[in-house]
Tab-separated table of C-alpha atoms and ligand atoms in Angstrom:
chain	number	residue	atom	x	y	z
A	21	MET	CA	8.282	16.054	23.142
A	22	ASP	CA	8.737	12.428	24.099
A	23	PRO	CA	5.981	10.250	22.684
A	24	TRP	CA	4.546	7.407	24.745
A	25	PRO	CA	6.155	3.923	24.636
A	26	SER	CA	5.399	1.701	21.682
A	27	PRO	CA	3.501	-1.544	22.191
A	28	SER	CA	5.324	-4.596	20.898
A	29	LEU	CA	3.791	-5.869	17.676
A	30	PRO	CA	3.712	-9.623	17.144
A	31	ASN	CA	4.756	-10.990	13.743
A	32	LEU	CA	2.130	-12.405	11.434
A	33	PRO	CA	2.699	-14.773	8.530
A	34	GLY	CA	2.590	-13.151	5.076
A	35	SER	CA	1.407	-9.586	4.559
A	36	GLY	CA	-1.859	-7.710	4.223
A	37	PRO	CA	-3.403	-6.140	1.110
A	38	ALA	CA	-3.209	-2.465	0.117
A	39	VAL	CA	-5.439	-0.358	2.361
A	40	ARG	CA	-8.319	1.731	1.060
A	41	VAL	CA	-9.772	4.624	3.044
A	42	THR	CA	-12.435	7.226	2.350
A	43	ASP	CA	-10.958	10.523	1.199
A	44	THR	CA	-13.011	13.445	2.477
A	45	THR	CA	-11.759	15.704	-0.323
A	46	SER	CA	-12.887	13.469	-3.201
A	47	ARG	CA	-15.694	11.736	-1.230
A	48	ALA	CA	-14.329	8.498	-2.690
A	49	PRO	CA	-12.398	5.440	-1.572
A	50	VAL	CA	-8.688	5.816	-2.316
A	51	THR	CA	-5.492	3.846	-1.753
A	52	PRO	CA	-3.316	6.697	-0.493
A	53	VAL	CA	0.072	4.937	-0.370
A	54	ASN	CA	1.917	3.580	-3.363
A	55	GLY	CA	5.590	3.669	-2.389
A	56	PRO	CA	7.277	1.905	0.521
A	57	THR	CA	6.755	4.792	2.975
A	58	ALA	CA	3.401	5.897	4.344
A	59	ARG	CA	3.330	9.464	5.681
A	60	MET	CA	0.531	10.352	8.086
A	61	TYR	CA	-0.191	13.474	10.099
A	62	VAL	CA	-3.019	13.292	12.649
A	63	CYS	CA	-4.048	16.371	14.585
A	64	GLY	CA	-3.321	15.949	18.281
A	65	ILE	CA	-5.068	17.181	21.398
A	66	THR	CA	-5.393	20.604	22.893
A	67	PRO	CA	-4.357	19.467	26.356
A	68	TYR	CA	-7.268	20.031	28.667
A	69	ASP	CA	-10.158	17.646	29.440
A	70	ALA	CA	-8.141	14.822	27.905
A	71	THR	CA	-8.635	12.033	27.041
A	72	HIS	CA	-12.349	11.784	26.383
A	73	LEU	CA	-13.829	8.934	24.394
A	74	GLY	CA	-14.109	11.095	21.271
A	75	HIS	CA	-10.348	11.709	21.316
A	76	ALA	CA	-9.733	8.030	22.039
A	77	ALA	CA	-11.933	6.915	19.128
A	78	THR	CA	-10.118	9.221	16.718
A	79	TYR	CA	-6.637	7.999	17.718
A	80	VAL	CA	-7.751	4.348	17.696
A	81	ALA	CA	-9.141	4.863	14.155
A	82	PHE	CA	-5.804	6.132	12.832
A	83	ASP	CA	-4.001	3.456	14.835
A	84	LEU	CA	-5.907	0.857	12.804
A	85	LEU	CA	-4.653	2.503	9.621
A	86	ASN	CA	-1.110	2.546	11.015
A	87	ARG	CA	-1.336	-1.173	11.854
A	88	ALA	CA	-2.882	-2.144	8.505
A	89	TRP	CA	-0.179	-0.194	6.646
A	90	ARG	CA	2.608	-1.874	8.626
A	91	ASP	CA	1.036	-5.252	7.949
A	92	ALA	CA	0.971	-4.368	4.234
A	93	GLY	CA	4.738	-3.824	4.443
A	94	HIS	CA	4.907	-0.029	4.588
A	95	ASP	CA	7.360	1.917	6.648
A	96	VAL	CA	4.967	4.274	8.463
A	97	ARG	CA	6.117	7.786	9.248
A	98	TYR	CA	3.545	9.121	11.724
A	99	VAL	CA	3.497	12.663	13.112
A	100	GLN	CA	1.167	14.228	15.672
A	101	ASN	CA	1.075	17.648	17.320
A	102	VAL	CA	0.018	18.939	20.729
A	103	THR	CA	-1.706	22.323	20.702
A	104	ASP	CA	-0.075	23.430	23.934
A	105	VAL	CA	-0.815	27.121	23.476
A	106	ASP	CA	-4.169	28.324	22.136
A	107	ASP	CA	-7.164	30.383	23.241
A	108	PRO	CA	-9.271	27.591	24.800
A	109	LEU	CA	-6.330	26.234	26.802
A	110	LEU	CA	-5.449	29.702	28.093
A	111	GLU	CA	-9.104	30.386	28.947
A	112	ARG	CA	-9.361	27.152	30.911
A	113	ALA	CA	-6.125	27.873	32.769
A	114	ARG	CA	-7.343	31.373	33.631
A	115	ALA	CA	-10.786	30.130	34.733
A	116	THR	CA	-9.316	27.474	37.030
A	117	GLY	CA	-6.395	29.537	38.335
A	118	VAL	CA	-3.800	27.091	37.018
A	119	ASP	CA	-0.650	28.046	35.120
A	120	TRP	CA	-1.327	27.220	31.457
A	121	ARG	CA	2.014	25.356	31.232
A	122	ASP	CA	1.105	23.144	34.187
A	123	LEU	CA	-2.339	22.436	32.743
A	124	ALA	CA	-0.855	21.484	29.363
A	125	ALA	CA	1.880	19.304	30.889
A	126	GLU	CA	-0.491	17.496	33.254
A	127	GLN	CA	-3.110	16.831	30.568
A	128	THR	CA	-0.530	15.740	27.993
A	129	ALA	CA	0.857	13.254	30.528
A	130	LEU	CA	-2.649	11.915	31.149
A	131	PHE	CA	-3.205	11.579	27.401
A	132	THR	CA	0.022	9.637	26.885
A	133	GLU	CA	-0.925	7.276	29.731
A	134	ASP	CA	-4.330	6.713	28.155
A	135	MET	CA	-2.814	6.090	24.713
A	136	THR	CA	-0.393	3.589	26.245
A	137	ALA	CA	-3.229	1.788	28.015
A	138	LEU	CA	-5.289	1.671	24.823
A	139	GLY	CA	-2.354	0.181	22.902
A	140	VAL	CA	-2.077	3.039	20.400
A	141	ILE	CA	1.218	3.047	18.469
A	142	PRO	CA	2.949	6.381	19.187
A	143	PRO	CA	3.917	8.870	16.484
A	144	ALA	CA	7.581	8.937	15.486
A	145	ALA	CA	7.510	12.707	15.965
A	146	TYR	CA	5.314	14.133	18.710
A	147	VAL	CA	5.652	17.884	18.392
A	148	SER	CA	4.149	20.714	20.383
A	149	ALA	CA	3.112	24.143	19.146
A	150	VAL	CA	5.447	25.847	21.616
A	151	GLU	CA	8.394	23.823	20.282
A	152	SER	CA	7.487	24.906	16.757
A	153	ILE	CA	7.392	28.682	17.203
A	154	PRO	CA	10.609	29.370	15.202
A	155	LEU	CA	9.114	27.377	12.298
A	156	VAL	CA	5.880	29.368	12.566
A	157	VAL	CA	7.772	32.682	12.565
A	158	ASP	CA	9.684	31.682	9.402
A	159	ALA	CA	6.505	30.470	7.672
A	160	VAL	CA	4.544	33.629	8.515
A	161	GLN	CA	7.358	35.800	7.140
A	162	GLU	CA	7.388	33.704	3.978
A	163	LEU	CA	3.615	34.135	3.544
A	164	LEU	CA	3.973	37.899	4.090
A	165	ALA	CA	6.773	38.014	1.506
A	166	ARG	CA	4.527	36.217	-0.981
A	167	ASP	CA	1.805	38.761	-0.294
A	168	VAL	CA	-0.710	36.113	0.768
A	169	ALA	CA	-0.624	37.354	4.362
A	170	TYR	CA	-1.052	40.837	5.792
A	171	HIS	CA	-1.017	42.827	9.023
A	172	VAL	CA	-4.071	44.039	10.906
A	173	ASP	CA	-3.958	46.876	13.447
A	174	SER	CA	-0.339	47.827	12.989
A	175	GLY	CA	0.452	51.080	14.786
A	176	THR	CA	3.095	53.100	16.501
A	177	ASP	CA	4.290	53.051	20.071
A	178	SER	CA	6.396	56.010	21.245
A	179	GLY	CA	7.177	56.835	17.631
A	180	ARG	CA	8.231	53.262	16.745
A	181	ASP	CA	6.342	51.210	14.162
A	182	VAL	CA	4.666	48.225	15.802
A	183	PRO	CA	3.495	45.410	13.539
A	184	GLY	CA	-0.008	44.114	14.214
A	185	ASP	CA	-1.508	40.634	14.083
A	186	VAL	CA	-0.921	38.702	10.874
A	187	TYR	CA	-3.713	37.091	8.820
A	188	PHE	CA	-3.657	34.642	5.927
A	189	SER	CA	-5.639	35.470	2.765
A	190	VAL	CA	-7.475	32.190	2.455
A	191	HIS	CA	-8.729	32.956	-1.049
A	192	SER	CA	-5.147	33.245	-2.302
A	193	ASP	CA	-5.463	29.479	-2.644
A	194	PRO	CA	-7.644	28.805	-5.697
A	195	SER	CA	-8.680	25.417	-4.314
A	196	PHE	CA	-9.748	26.840	-0.932
A	197	GLY	CA	-13.042	25.146	-0.022
A	198	SER	CA	-12.395	21.964	-1.954
A	199	ILE	CA	-12.090	19.760	1.135
A	200	SER	CA	-15.250	20.826	2.956
A	201	ARG	CA	-17.213	21.952	-0.148
A	202	LEU	CA	-19.133	24.394	2.040
A	203	ASP	CA	-20.544	27.530	0.495
A	204	GLU	CA	-19.438	30.908	1.817
A	205	GLN	CA	-22.380	31.340	4.225
A	206	GLU	CA	-21.830	27.914	5.735
A	207	MET	CA	-18.099	28.586	6.031
A	208	LEU	CA	-18.741	31.828	7.867
A	209	ALA	CA	-21.073	30.144	10.333
A	210	VAL	CA	-18.729	27.224	11.055
A	211	PHE	CA	-15.684	29.512	11.232
A	212	ALA	CA	-17.380	31.623	13.912
A	213	ARG	CA	-18.268	28.497	15.930
A	214	ARG	CA	-14.821	26.913	15.704
A	215	GLY	CA	-12.415	29.552	16.891
A	216	GLY	CA	-12.557	31.976	13.941
A	217	ASP	CA	-13.164	35.728	14.015
A	218	PRO	CA	-15.204	36.619	10.913
A	219	ASP	CA	-16.273	39.996	12.311
A	220	ARG	CA	-12.858	41.377	13.201
A	221	PRO	CA	-12.498	44.835	11.601
A	222	GLY	CA	-9.517	45.379	9.346
A	223	LYS	CA	-9.425	41.927	7.772
A	224	ARG	CA	-9.467	41.787	3.980
A	225	HIS	CA	-11.925	38.904	3.998
A	226	PRO	CA	-14.041	37.652	6.939
A	227	LEU	CA	-12.718	34.085	6.502
A	228	ASP	CA	-9.041	35.062	6.635
A	229	CYS	CA	-7.410	33.256	9.532
A	230	LEU	CA	-4.945	34.356	12.176
A	231	LEU	CA	-1.294	33.402	11.669
A	232	TRP	CA	0.450	35.419	14.393
A	233	ARG	CA	-1.200	37.127	17.359
A	234	ARG	CA	0.762	40.037	18.762
A	235	GLU	CA	1.509	40.035	22.459
A	236	ARG	CA	-1.413	40.973	24.727
A	237	PRO	CA	-1.198	41.771	28.441
A	238	GLY	CA	-1.498	38.614	30.522
A	239	GLU	CA	-0.902	36.257	27.593
A	240	PRO	CA	2.220	34.212	26.928
A	241	SER	CA	4.354	35.462	24.053
A	242	TRP	CA	7.536	34.571	22.207
A	243	ASP	CA	10.071	36.460	20.173
A	244	GLY	CA	8.752	36.664	16.634
A	245	GLY	CA	11.700	38.568	15.142
A	246	PRO	CA	10.272	41.070	12.653
A	247	LEU	CA	6.740	39.940	13.584
A	248	GLY	CA	7.234	41.245	17.107
A	249	ARG	CA	6.499	39.278	20.256
A	250	GLY	CA	3.394	37.111	20.067
A	251	ARG	CA	2.077	33.608	19.625
A	252	PRO	CA	0.983	31.407	16.721
A	253	GLY	CA	-2.535	31.074	15.378
A	254	TRP	CA	-3.958	27.552	15.363
A	255	HIS	CA	-3.890	26.302	11.753
A	256	ILE	CA	-0.316	27.355	10.929
A	257	GLU	CA	0.955	25.168	13.778
A	258	CYS	CA	-0.144	21.972	12.027
A	259	THR	CA	0.985	23.298	8.641
A	260	VAL	CA	4.572	23.855	9.741
A	261	ILE	CA	4.854	20.689	11.832
A	262	ALA	CA	3.589	18.527	8.963
A	263	LEU	CA	5.886	20.197	6.426
A	264	GLU	CA	8.922	19.987	8.699
A	265	HIS	CA	8.517	16.332	9.642
A	266	LEU	CA	6.862	14.840	6.555
A	267	GLY	CA	7.929	17.069	3.668
A	268	PRO	CA	5.755	18.833	1.105
A	269	THR	CA	3.355	15.952	0.515
A	270	LEU	CA	1.737	13.543	2.904
A	271	ASP	CA	-0.356	10.486	2.212
A	272	VAL	CA	-2.975	11.029	4.895
A	273	LEU	CA	-3.955	14.158	6.796
A	274	GLY	CA	-6.272	12.998	9.554
A	275	GLY	CA	-8.380	13.999	12.512
A	276	GLY	CA	-11.983	14.088	13.620
A	277	SER	CA	-14.662	15.391	11.242
A	278	ASP	CA	-14.919	18.585	13.313
A	279	LEU	CA	-11.530	19.537	11.825
A	280	VAL	CA	-12.571	19.420	8.158
A	281	PHE	CA	-13.505	23.084	8.304
A	282	PRO	CA	-11.882	25.391	9.081
A	283	HIS	CA	-8.787	23.632	10.384
A	284	HIS	CA	-7.786	21.297	7.576
A	285	GLU	CA	-9.089	23.565	4.847
A	286	MET	CA	-6.901	26.393	6.143
A	287	SER	CA	-3.836	24.301	6.996
A	288	VAL	CA	-3.827	22.801	3.503
A	289	ALA	CA	-4.283	26.229	1.890
A	290	GLU	CA	-1.339	27.595	3.901
A	291	ALA	CA	0.814	24.585	3.008
A	292	GLY	CA	-0.010	25.041	-0.665
A	293	GLN	CA	1.185	28.647	-0.554
A	294	LEU	CA	4.378	27.702	1.290
A	295	THR	CA	5.364	24.836	-1.009
A	296	GLY	CA	3.712	25.713	-4.316
A	297	LYS	CA	2.409	22.147	-4.346
A	298	GLN	CA	-1.315	21.506	-4.250
A	299	PRO	CA	-2.803	19.628	-2.642
A	300	CYS	CA	-0.298	18.763	0.086
A	301	ALA	CA	-2.244	15.687	1.221
A	302	GLY	CA	-2.953	12.620	-0.911
A	303	ALA	CA	-6.039	11.917	1.182
A	304	THR	CA	-7.837	13.721	3.956
A	305	VAL	CA	-9.383	11.207	6.320
A	306	HIS	CA	-11.835	12.012	9.087
A	307	SER	CA	-13.279	10.021	11.948
A	308	GLY	CA	-16.881	10.481	13.010
A	309	MET	CA	-17.952	12.284	16.147
A	310	VAL	CA	-18.639	10.391	19.345
A	311	ALA	CA	-21.659	11.675	21.231
A	312	TYR	CA	-22.757	11.260	24.825
A	313	ASP	CA	-26.128	12.138	26.346
A	314	GLY	CA	-27.408	13.024	22.893
A	315	ALA	CA	-24.766	15.597	21.905
A	316	LYS	CA	-21.219	15.589	20.504
A	317	MET	CA	-18.843	14.819	23.351
A	318	SER	CA	-17.009	18.107	23.759
A	319	LYS	CA	-15.060	20.093	26.257
A	320	SER	CA	-17.313	23.075	25.728
A	321	LEU	CA	-20.482	21.116	26.625
A	322	GLY	CA	-18.787	19.131	29.379
A	323	ASN	CA	-20.556	15.852	28.477
A	324	LEU	CA	-17.354	13.868	28.798
A	325	VAL	CA	-16.480	10.288	29.508
A	326	LEU	CA	-12.759	10.196	30.273
A	327	VAL	CA	-10.607	7.172	29.526
A	328	SER	CA	-8.641	7.805	32.727
A	329	ARG	CA	-11.844	7.748	34.783
A	330	LEU	CA	-12.926	4.449	33.257
A	331	ARG	CA	-9.469	3.043	33.983
A	332	ALA	CA	-9.690	4.256	37.578
A	333	GLU	CA	-13.035	2.466	37.862
A	334	GLY	CA	-11.282	-0.755	36.872
A	335	VAL	CA	-12.539	-0.978	33.304
A	336	ASP	CA	-10.126	-2.995	31.149
A	337	PRO	CA	-8.687	-0.617	28.497
A	338	MET	CA	-9.026	-3.440	25.973
A	339	ALA	CA	-12.792	-3.374	26.574
A	340	VAL	CA	-12.749	0.381	25.881
A	341	ARG	CA	-10.854	-0.317	22.667
A	342	LEU	CA	-13.353	-3.021	21.652
A	343	ALA	CA	-16.267	-0.671	22.391
A	344	ILE	CA	-14.711	1.838	19.986
A	345	LEU	CA	-13.954	-0.797	17.327
A	346	ALA	CA	-17.593	-1.908	17.312
A	347	HIS	CA	-18.265	1.252	15.225
A	348	ARG	CA	-17.072	2.157	11.750
A	349	TYR	CA	-14.502	4.932	12.124
A	350	ARG	CA	-16.225	7.442	9.870
A	351	ASP	CA	-19.698	7.056	11.397
A	352	ASP	CA	-20.956	9.280	14.188
A	353	TRP	CA	-21.991	7.193	17.191
A	354	GLU	CA	-22.984	7.478	20.825
A	355	TRP	CA	-21.020	6.154	23.797
A	356	THR	CA	-23.329	4.131	26.064
A	357	PRO	CA	-22.897	1.919	29.136
A	358	GLN	CA	-24.534	-0.859	27.097
A	359	GLY	CA	-21.849	-0.548	24.422
A	360	LEU	CA	-19.138	-0.873	27.059
A	361	ALA	CA	-20.921	-3.860	28.653
A	362	ALA	CA	-21.142	-5.603	25.264
A	363	ALA	CA	-17.438	-4.972	24.652
A	364	THR	CA	-16.544	-6.314	28.096
A	365	ALA	CA	-18.557	-9.473	27.376
A	366	ARG	CA	-16.878	-9.862	23.973
A	367	LEU	CA	-13.431	-9.533	25.561
A	368	ALA	CA	-14.303	-12.222	28.125
A	369	ARG	CA	-15.623	-14.540	25.384
A	370	TRP	CA	-12.499	-14.117	23.260
A	371	ARG	CA	-10.262	-14.745	26.278
A	372	ALA	CA	-12.238	-17.861	27.227
A	373	ALA	CA	-11.922	-19.157	23.659
A	374	LEU	CA	-8.170	-18.565	23.682
A	375	SER	CA	-7.613	-20.246	27.015
A	376	ARG	CA	-8.233	-23.679	25.461
A	377	ASP	CA	-5.579	-25.886	23.868
A	378	GLY	CA	-6.032	-26.152	20.121
A	379	GLY	CA	-8.987	-24.859	18.160
A	380	PRO	CA	-10.598	-24.550	14.732
A	381	ALA	CA	-8.083	-23.568	12.030
A	382	ALA	CA	-7.469	-19.813	12.121
A	383	ASP	CA	-5.894	-18.924	8.767
A	384	ALA	CA	-9.264	-17.560	7.657
A	385	VAL	CA	-9.373	-15.349	10.756
A	386	LEU	CA	-6.130	-13.641	9.760
A	387	ALA	CA	-7.247	-13.320	6.127
A	388	GLY	CA	-10.700	-12.065	7.146
A	389	VAL	CA	-9.393	-9.424	9.556
A	390	ARG	CA	-6.862	-8.250	6.961
A	391	ALA	CA	-9.536	-7.983	4.263
A	392	ALA	CA	-11.930	-6.099	6.569
A	393	LEU	CA	-9.309	-3.527	7.583
A	394	ALA	CA	-8.104	-3.035	4.008
A	395	ASP	CA	-11.709	-2.220	3.085
A	396	ASP	CA	-11.853	1.269	4.597
A	397	LEU	CA	-10.960	0.060	8.104
A	398	ASP	CA	-14.107	-2.013	8.596
A	399	ALA	CA	-13.459	-2.825	12.252
A	400	PRO	CA	-16.992	-4.129	12.998
A	401	ARG	CA	-16.514	-6.743	10.258
A	402	ALA	CA	-13.089	-7.635	11.650
A	403	LEU	CA	-14.628	-8.168	15.103
A	404	ALA	CA	-17.312	-10.390	13.568
A	405	VAL	CA	-14.583	-12.560	12.010
A	406	VAL	CA	-12.971	-13.121	15.423
A	407	ASP	CA	-16.424	-13.618	17.018
A	408	ALA	CA	-17.196	-16.417	14.544
A	409	TRP	CA	-13.970	-18.239	15.440
A	410	ALA	CA	-14.559	-17.757	19.185
A	411	ASP	CA	-18.141	-19.017	18.883
A	412	ALA	CA	-16.982	-22.133	16.984
A	413	GLN	CA	-14.202	-22.715	19.500
A	414	LEU	CA	-16.551	-22.431	22.481
A	415	ALA	CA	-19.306	-24.520	20.830
A	416	VAL	CA	-17.315	-27.369	19.305
A	417	GLY	CA	-13.575	-26.652	19.681
A	418	GLY	CA	-10.932	-27.903	17.274
A	419	THR	CA	-7.613	-29.627	17.004
A	420	ASP	CA	-5.274	-27.113	15.352
A	421	PRO	CA	-2.659	-26.482	18.054
A	422	ALA	CA	-1.489	-23.232	16.393
A	423	ALA	CA	-4.951	-21.695	16.100
A	424	PRO	CA	-5.363	-19.895	19.463
A	425	GLY	CA	-1.900	-18.340	19.123
A	426	LEU	CA	-2.613	-17.113	15.606
A	427	VAL	CA	-5.950	-15.575	16.651
A	428	ALA	CA	-4.303	-13.852	19.616
A	429	ARG	CA	-1.511	-12.463	17.432
A	430	THR	CA	-3.992	-11.317	14.774
A	431	ALA	CA	-6.087	-9.445	17.350
A	432	ASP	CA	-2.982	-7.928	18.913
A	433	ALA	CA	-1.095	-6.893	15.759
A	434	LEU	CA	-4.015	-5.718	13.620
A	435	LEU	CA	-6.727	-4.641	16.058
A	436	GLY	CA	-4.484	-3.611	18.957
A	437	VAL	CA	-6.478	-5.850	21.289
A	438	ARG	CA	-4.207	-7.722	23.713
A	439	LEU	CA	-5.898	-10.873	24.926
B	505	5CA	N1	-5.501	20.419	18.832
B	505	5CA	C1	-6.583	20.426	17.884
B	505	5CA	C2	-6.183	19.784	16.583
B	505	5CA	S1	-4.739	20.530	15.909
B	505	5CA	C3	-7.813	19.726	18.440
B	505	5CA	O1	-8.803	19.666	17.740
B	505	5CA	N2	-7.709	19.226	19.673
B	505	5CA	S2	-8.903	18.486	20.447
B	505	5CA	O2	-8.353	18.128	21.734
B	505	5CA	O3	-10.061	19.300	20.451
B	505	5CA	O4	-9.238	17.211	19.649
B	505	5CA	C4	-8.263	16.203	19.456
B	505	5CA	C5	-8.721	15.232	18.368
B	505	5CA	O5	-9.911	14.561	18.777
B	505	5CA	C6	-9.058	15.934	17.038
B	505	5CA	O6	-8.638	15.097	15.959
B	505	5CA	C7	-10.567	16.018	17.075
B	505	5CA	O7	-11.127	16.028	15.779
B	505	5CA	C8	-10.940	14.757	17.822
B	505	5CA	N3	-12.227	14.869	18.544
B	505	5CA	C9	-12.617	15.851	19.388
B	505	5CA	N4	-13.875	15.596	19.860
B	505	5CA	C10	-14.268	14.425	19.296
B	505	5CA	C11	-15.469	13.611	19.378
B	505	5CA	N5	-16.498	13.959	20.162
B	505	5CA	N6	-15.508	12.471	18.664
B	505	5CA	C12	-14.463	12.082	17.876
B	505	5CA	N7	-13.304	12.793	17.761
B	505	5CA	C13	-13.216	13.953	18.462
B	506	ZN	ZN1	-4.271	20.238	13.700
């Protein structure tokens, strides 16, 4: 698929320090990239009810990492998927009487417009599940051949053998569970809540996850070769897209914290079986959940604030971005009108400070923002650095003619805030 257009990134003098992030798997700060290239896979949207503020916060979080890496001199290879065929999308299409393809296309277009408005750098490869079906079919056959996947409900039709759905034996991976560190009971409960089917008869283990779902009446299906017609399960989609576009190891596997289990646990286990390399990700990095009206903002609850609606109301997307950046990426937080009002006021103050000729020297602003981002993407601290300069500029001013330009370029290149 075509990704959205890239914002232009202003040049900054010098380069930033190595970037540390919190690795969910080790629960520790790590510096995931050592070589010149940084490889990042971030799970993309399932295209309906996009783009709510939770989605936006997650993609802005990884955009900060992308920007900090580029500033540190890395060549960033960034890949994102679109889950354009899956149960919840098909259910929504059915419930609203819309063709699932039209729903996915319309919502993906809305998402790319929102990402453009928010100044998010696009992935180099933006890949949909439907585009990846041949890769899924090959991977599922490989897992069957290795005997870490198996059929459920195979049968015969008019005397012909018909293969059933295909499941992955999650416990074939000895490190299964090491990302989430949940015990079996907790895994079962979360699996059932997040798209899993622990009670399906015929599975070897209740946690085993679907790789290939055989054709059902009224559902879209594709030629699966020896698997028969059907469609991919969820986790294998991200496994094959990441392996195809980033190779057997990535530096960061990212997404919101609701993906830690089962999605990332299962994708990483599948990747390990396909490549023989474990783990496939140097670091797993997760953004916190954005809530609204006291509960996680989610399509299933319907408590959504959409970026496109805010834009239609005339809210400056840079104020939305600043409202997100006022929170540390891995914290859970609540979207509030007060938070947006504070961000709008901050944007106006920064713009007023920049509209003057000259100002207090700004080298420390660049150094301070770089240091804050390198320290586990501490965006609130980075905003405070710019606030301090803006306050000094508005209170007493200064005579460095280059200062306003340097502050504007720092905010643009590192924070993605165009002033
Ligand atoms: N297509 C899958 C990933 S392969 C999916 O989870 N799609 S999604 O549309 O439900 O979510 C897209 C991204 O936004 C995921 O990274 C998810 O973790 C994140 N996300 C969803 N809800 C929230 C929220 N309330 N706060 C923060 N991030 C969220
Ligand atoms: Zn994913």
